[in-house]
mmCIF file of C-alpha atoms in Angstrom:
data_model
loop_
_atom_site.group_PDB
_atom_site.id
_atom_site.type_symbol
_atom_site.label_atom_id
_atom_site.label_comp_id
_atom_site.label_asym_id
_atom_site.label_seq_id
_atom_site.Cartn_x
_atom_site.Cartn_y
_atom_site.Cartn_z
ATOM 1 C CA PRO A 1 42.832 55.103 -39.816
ATOM 2 C CA LEU A 2 40.297 55.821 -42.490
ATOM 3 C CA GLY A 3 38.832 59.211 -40.992
ATOM 4 C CA ILE A 4 42.398 59.748 -39.932
ATOM 5 C CA ALA A 5 43.749 58.635 -43.281
ATOM 6 C CA MET A 6 41.014 61.077 -45.260
ATOM 7 C CA GLY A 7 41.671 63.911 -42.556
ATOM 8 C CA ALA A 8 45.401 64.302 -43.327
ATOM 9 C CA TYR A 9 45.407 63.568 -47.170
ATOM 10 C CA LYS A 10 42.933 65.153 -49.097
ATOM 11 C CA PRO A 11 43.440 62.831 -52.293
ATOM 12 C CA VAL A 12 41.908 60.354 -49.996
ATOM 13 C CA GLU A 13 39.753 62.509 -48.514
ATOM 14 C CA ALA A 14 38.528 63.152 -52.136
ATOM 15 C CA PHE A 15 38.012 59.842 -53.200
ATOM 16 C CA LEU A 16 36.183 58.294 -50.387
ATOM 17 C CA GLU A 17 34.166 60.938 -48.545
ATOM 18 C CA PRO A 18 31.503 61.201 -51.577
ATOM 19 C CA PHE A 19 30.585 57.493 -49.760
ATOM 20 C CA VAL A 20 31.312 57.430 -46.668
ATOM 21 C CA SER A 21 28.418 60.921 -47.397
ATOM 22 C CA PHE A 22 26.099 58.018 -48.881
ATOM 23 C CA CYS A 23 26.399 55.347 -46.352
ATOM 24 C CA ARG A 24 26.356 58.123 -43.563
ATOM 25 C CA TYR A 25 22.451 58.870 -44.522
ATOM 26 C CA LEU A 26 21.461 55.228 -44.718
ATOM 27 C CA PRO A 27 19.017 54.821 -41.549
ATOM 28 C CA ALA A 28 20.459 51.973 -39.503
ATOM 29 C CA SER A 29 17.116 50.943 -38.147
ATOM 30 C CA ALA A 30 16.082 50.450 -41.720
ATOM 31 C CA PHE A 31 18.764 47.467 -42.425
ATOM 32 C CA ILE A 32 17.292 45.999 -39.561
ATOM 33 C CA PRO A 33 14.710 43.158 -41.324
ATOM 34 C CA LEU A 34 17.669 42.610 -44.009
ATOM 35 C CA LEU A 35 20.158 41.786 -40.468
ATOM 36 C CA ILE A 36 17.682 39.626 -38.839
ATOM 37 C CA LEU A 37 17.968 37.526 -42.520
ATOM 38 C CA TRP A 38 21.438 37.136 -42.559
ATOM 39 C CA ALA A 39 22.657 37.094 -38.831
ATOM 40 C CA GLY A 40 19.018 36.147 -37.037
ATOM 41 C CA ILE A 41 17.965 37.534 -33.739
ATOM 42 C CA GLY A 42 20.147 38.454 -30.872
ATOM 43 C CA GLU A 43 23.378 40.354 -30.314
ATOM 44 C CA THR A 44 25.350 40.183 -34.278
ATOM 45 C CA GLN A 45 22.471 41.881 -34.733
ATOM 46 C CA LYS A 46 22.431 43.872 -32.363
ATOM 47 C CA LEU A 47 26.316 45.160 -33.124
ATOM 48 C CA LEU A 48 25.873 45.142 -36.820
ATOM 49 C CA VAL A 49 23.022 47.857 -36.321
ATOM 50 C CA ILE A 50 25.276 49.723 -34.171
ATOM 51 C CA PHE A 51 28.468 49.716 -37.279
ATOM 52 C CA ILE A 52 26.048 50.622 -39.619
ATOM 53 C CA GLY A 53 24.919 53.266 -37.978
ATOM 54 C CA SER A 54 27.591 54.313 -36.343
ATOM 55 C CA VAL A 55 30.606 54.150 -38.205
ATOM 56 C CA PHE A 56 31.118 56.270 -41.614
ATOM 57 C CA GLN A 57 29.498 59.108 -38.576
ATOM 58 C CA ILE A 58 32.914 58.255 -36.816
ATOM 59 C CA ILE A 59 35.073 58.590 -39.960
ATOM 60 C CA LEU A 60 33.801 61.885 -40.790
ATOM 61 C CA MET A 61 33.903 63.503 -37.959
ATOM 62 C CA VAL A 62 37.521 62.241 -37.399
ATOM 63 C CA ALA A 63 38.401 62.950 -40.685
ATOM 64 C CA VAL A 64 37.176 67.116 -39.524
ATOM 65 C CA ILE A 65 39.289 66.460 -36.358
ATOM 66 C CA VAL A 66 42.565 65.476 -37.816
ATOM 67 C CA GLY A 67 42.109 68.399 -41.075
ATOM 68 C CA GLY A 68 41.538 70.446 -38.543
ATOM 69 C CA ALA A 69 44.822 69.949 -37.481
ATOM 70 C CA ARG A 70 47.286 73.099 -36.401
ATOM 71 C CA LYS A 71 48.217 74.084 -39.375
ATOM 72 C CA ASP A 72 51.674 75.353 -37.601
ATOM 73 C CA LEU A 73 52.518 72.395 -36.227
ATOM 74 C CA VAL A 74 52.516 70.426 -38.969
ATOM 75 C CA GLU A 75 55.074 73.529 -40.634
ATOM 76 C CA ALA A 76 57.382 73.042 -38.207
ATOM 77 C CA ALA A 77 57.176 69.636 -37.885
ATOM 78 C CA TYR A 78 58.247 69.736 -41.438
ATOM 79 C CA THR A 79 61.198 72.588 -41.247
ATOM 80 C CA LEU A 80 62.504 69.624 -38.328
ATOM 81 C CA GLY A 81 62.712 67.052 -40.708
ATOM 82 C CA ALA A 82 59.132 65.141 -40.764
ATOM 83 C CA ASN A 83 57.945 62.987 -43.269
ATOM 84 C CA SER A 84 53.422 63.051 -44.169
ATOM 85 C CA GLY A 85 53.620 59.549 -41.544
ATOM 86 C CA GLY A 86 55.532 61.461 -39.301
ATOM 87 C CA ILE A 87 52.831 64.751 -39.217
ATOM 88 C CA VAL A 88 49.884 62.125 -39.542
ATOM 89 C CA LYS A 89 51.731 59.535 -36.099
ATOM 90 C CA ARG A 90 53.538 62.775 -33.995
ATOM 91 C CA VAL A 91 51.688 65.958 -35.000
ATOM 92 C CA LEU A 92 47.767 65.207 -35.957
ATOM 93 C CA ILE A 93 46.987 61.719 -33.869
ATOM 94 C CA PRO A 94 48.247 63.730 -30.558
ATOM 95 C CA GLY A 95 46.310 66.848 -31.619
ATOM 96 C CA ALA A 96 43.173 65.238 -33.190
ATOM 97 C CA ALA A 97 43.238 62.837 -30.049
ATOM 98 C CA PRO A 98 40.648 64.972 -27.629
ATOM 99 C CA GLY A 99 38.172 65.819 -30.320
ATOM 100 C CA ILE A 100 38.452 61.196 -30.637
ATOM 101 C CA ALA A 101 37.240 60.961 -28.269
ATOM 102 C CA GLU A 102 34.908 63.666 -27.660
ATOM 103 C CA THR A 103 33.085 62.328 -30.844
ATOM 104 C CA LEU A 104 33.054 58.441 -29.512
ATOM 105 C CA ARG A 105 31.691 60.051 -25.816
ATOM 106 C CA LEU A 106 29.579 61.463 -28.449
ATOM 107 C CA VAL A 107 28.472 58.663 -30.599
ATOM 108 C CA LEU A 108 28.160 56.345 -27.889
ATOM 109 C CA GLY A 109 24.698 57.735 -27.385
ATOM 110 C CA TRP A 110 23.442 56.905 -30.931
ATOM 111 C CA ALA A 111 24.509 54.103 -30.631
ATOM 112 C CA TRP A 112 22.959 53.246 -27.979
ATOM 113 C CA THR A 113 19.661 54.553 -29.259
ATOM 114 C CA TYR A 114 20.111 51.638 -32.376
ATOM 115 C CA VAL A 115 20.399 49.096 -29.725
ATOM 116 C CA ILE A 116 17.812 49.623 -28.564
ATOM 117 C CA VAL A 117 15.486 50.610 -31.646
ATOM 118 C CA ALA A 118 17.226 46.730 -32.495
ATOM 119 C CA GLU A 119 15.786 45.242 -30.082
ATOM 120 C CA LEU A 120 12.589 47.130 -30.059
ATOM 121 C CA ILE A 121 12.438 45.494 -33.923
ATOM 122 C CA GLY A 122 13.896 42.004 -33.388
ATOM 123 C CA SER A 123 15.159 40.611 -30.686
ATOM 124 C CA SER A 124 14.405 37.880 -27.592
ATOM 125 C CA SER A 125 15.952 39.892 -24.909
ATOM 126 C CA GLY A 126 17.194 43.332 -23.643
ATOM 127 C CA ILE A 127 16.060 46.252 -22.716
ATOM 128 C CA GLY A 128 13.774 46.862 -25.543
ATOM 129 C CA HIS A 129 12.391 43.092 -25.489
ATOM 130 C CA MET A 130 11.053 44.281 -22.124
ATOM 131 C CA ILE A 131 9.182 47.406 -23.780
ATOM 132 C CA THR A 132 7.962 45.054 -26.641
ATOM 133 C CA ASP A 133 6.282 43.156 -24.551
ATOM 134 C CA SER A 134 5.181 45.259 -21.877
ATOM 135 C CA GLN A 135 3.283 46.846 -24.620
ATOM 136 C CA ALA A 136 1.493 43.740 -25.492
ATOM 137 C CA LEU A 137 0.629 43.184 -21.884
ATOM 138 C CA LEU A 138 -0.960 46.762 -22.193
ATOM 139 C CA ASN A 139 1.803 47.486 -18.728
ATOM 140 C CA THR A 140 2.684 51.005 -19.127
ATOM 141 C CA GLY A 141 4.135 51.542 -15.806
ATOM 142 C CA GLN A 142 6.721 48.929 -17.203
ATOM 143 C CA ILE A 143 7.182 50.827 -20.369
ATOM 144 C CA ILE A 144 8.273 53.759 -18.833
ATOM 145 C CA PHE A 145 11.099 52.088 -16.137
ATOM 146 C CA GLY A 146 12.238 50.486 -19.498
ATOM 147 C CA ILE A 147 12.722 53.928 -20.592
ATOM 148 C CA ILE A 148 13.952 55.602 -17.166
ATOM 149 C CA VAL A 149 16.637 52.850 -17.282
ATOM 150 C CA ILE A 150 17.331 53.609 -21.170
ATOM 151 C CA GLY A 151 18.006 56.828 -19.812
ATOM 152 C CA ILE A 152 19.971 56.447 -16.767
ATOM 153 C CA ILE A 153 22.383 54.253 -18.087
ATOM 154 C CA GLY A 154 22.974 56.256 -21.035
ATOM 155 C CA LEU A 155 24.071 59.156 -18.531
ATOM 156 C CA VAL A 156 26.123 56.679 -16.053
ATOM 157 C CA SER A 157 28.002 56.315 -19.606
ATOM 158 C CA ASP A 158 28.645 59.507 -20.974
ATOM 159 C CA PHE A 159 29.588 61.120 -17.258
ATOM 160 C CA ALA A 160 32.326 58.207 -17.907
ATOM 161 C CA PHE A 161 33.851 58.656 -21.129
ATOM 162 C CA LYS A 162 33.931 62.233 -19.472
ATOM 163 C CA ALA A 163 35.882 61.233 -16.836
ATOM 164 C CA LEU A 164 37.862 59.481 -18.732
ATOM 165 C CA ASN A 165 37.831 61.873 -21.058
ATOM 166 C CA ARG A 166 39.400 64.523 -18.467
ATOM 167 C CA LYS A 167 42.005 61.962 -17.386
ATOM 168 C CA LEU A 168 43.852 60.726 -20.171
ATOM 169 C CA PHE A 169 43.890 64.038 -21.349
ATOM 170 C CA ALA A 170 44.078 66.471 -19.222
ATOM 171 C CA TRP A 171 46.417 69.518 -21.202
ATOM 172 C CA SER A 172 43.089 69.743 -24.170
ATOM 173 C CA THR A 173 40.924 72.343 -23.596
ATOM 174 C CA ILE A 174 37.394 70.106 -25.361
#
């Protein structure tokens, strides 16, 4: 919703963009020690790392996609009597949906990386934790296996997301 508001309304973008841009440059991995203190070692900490690392990227990318809507469609909707809320609901969101879905697919790759980083640094389970344990035991085969599994899971999820996007937005050229 924040990215849509920023893309649809320039005053909202002018107000929020500096804050969102600042937060976008904060490295999610630098928050891990704080998150371990505040949330402990576990799933909550991993989810917070994903959130910090992804949400500000998504907000800005969605704002750019919504802001790039076809002006002729917006003007036609205004001509037909739509108000600004109707423009957002009936023109901007449907027009931006394929781009937003593609953005989510791309950010999924970053989020997957954040999970592994969180597991490497502070976790008691997961592939990253297994890699850290294997390092302590000098088990390079297990480390390489973990890296390959990470890549396969990422690739499979990417293909699944692409297929879903093609099915949901068959009319789109994205």
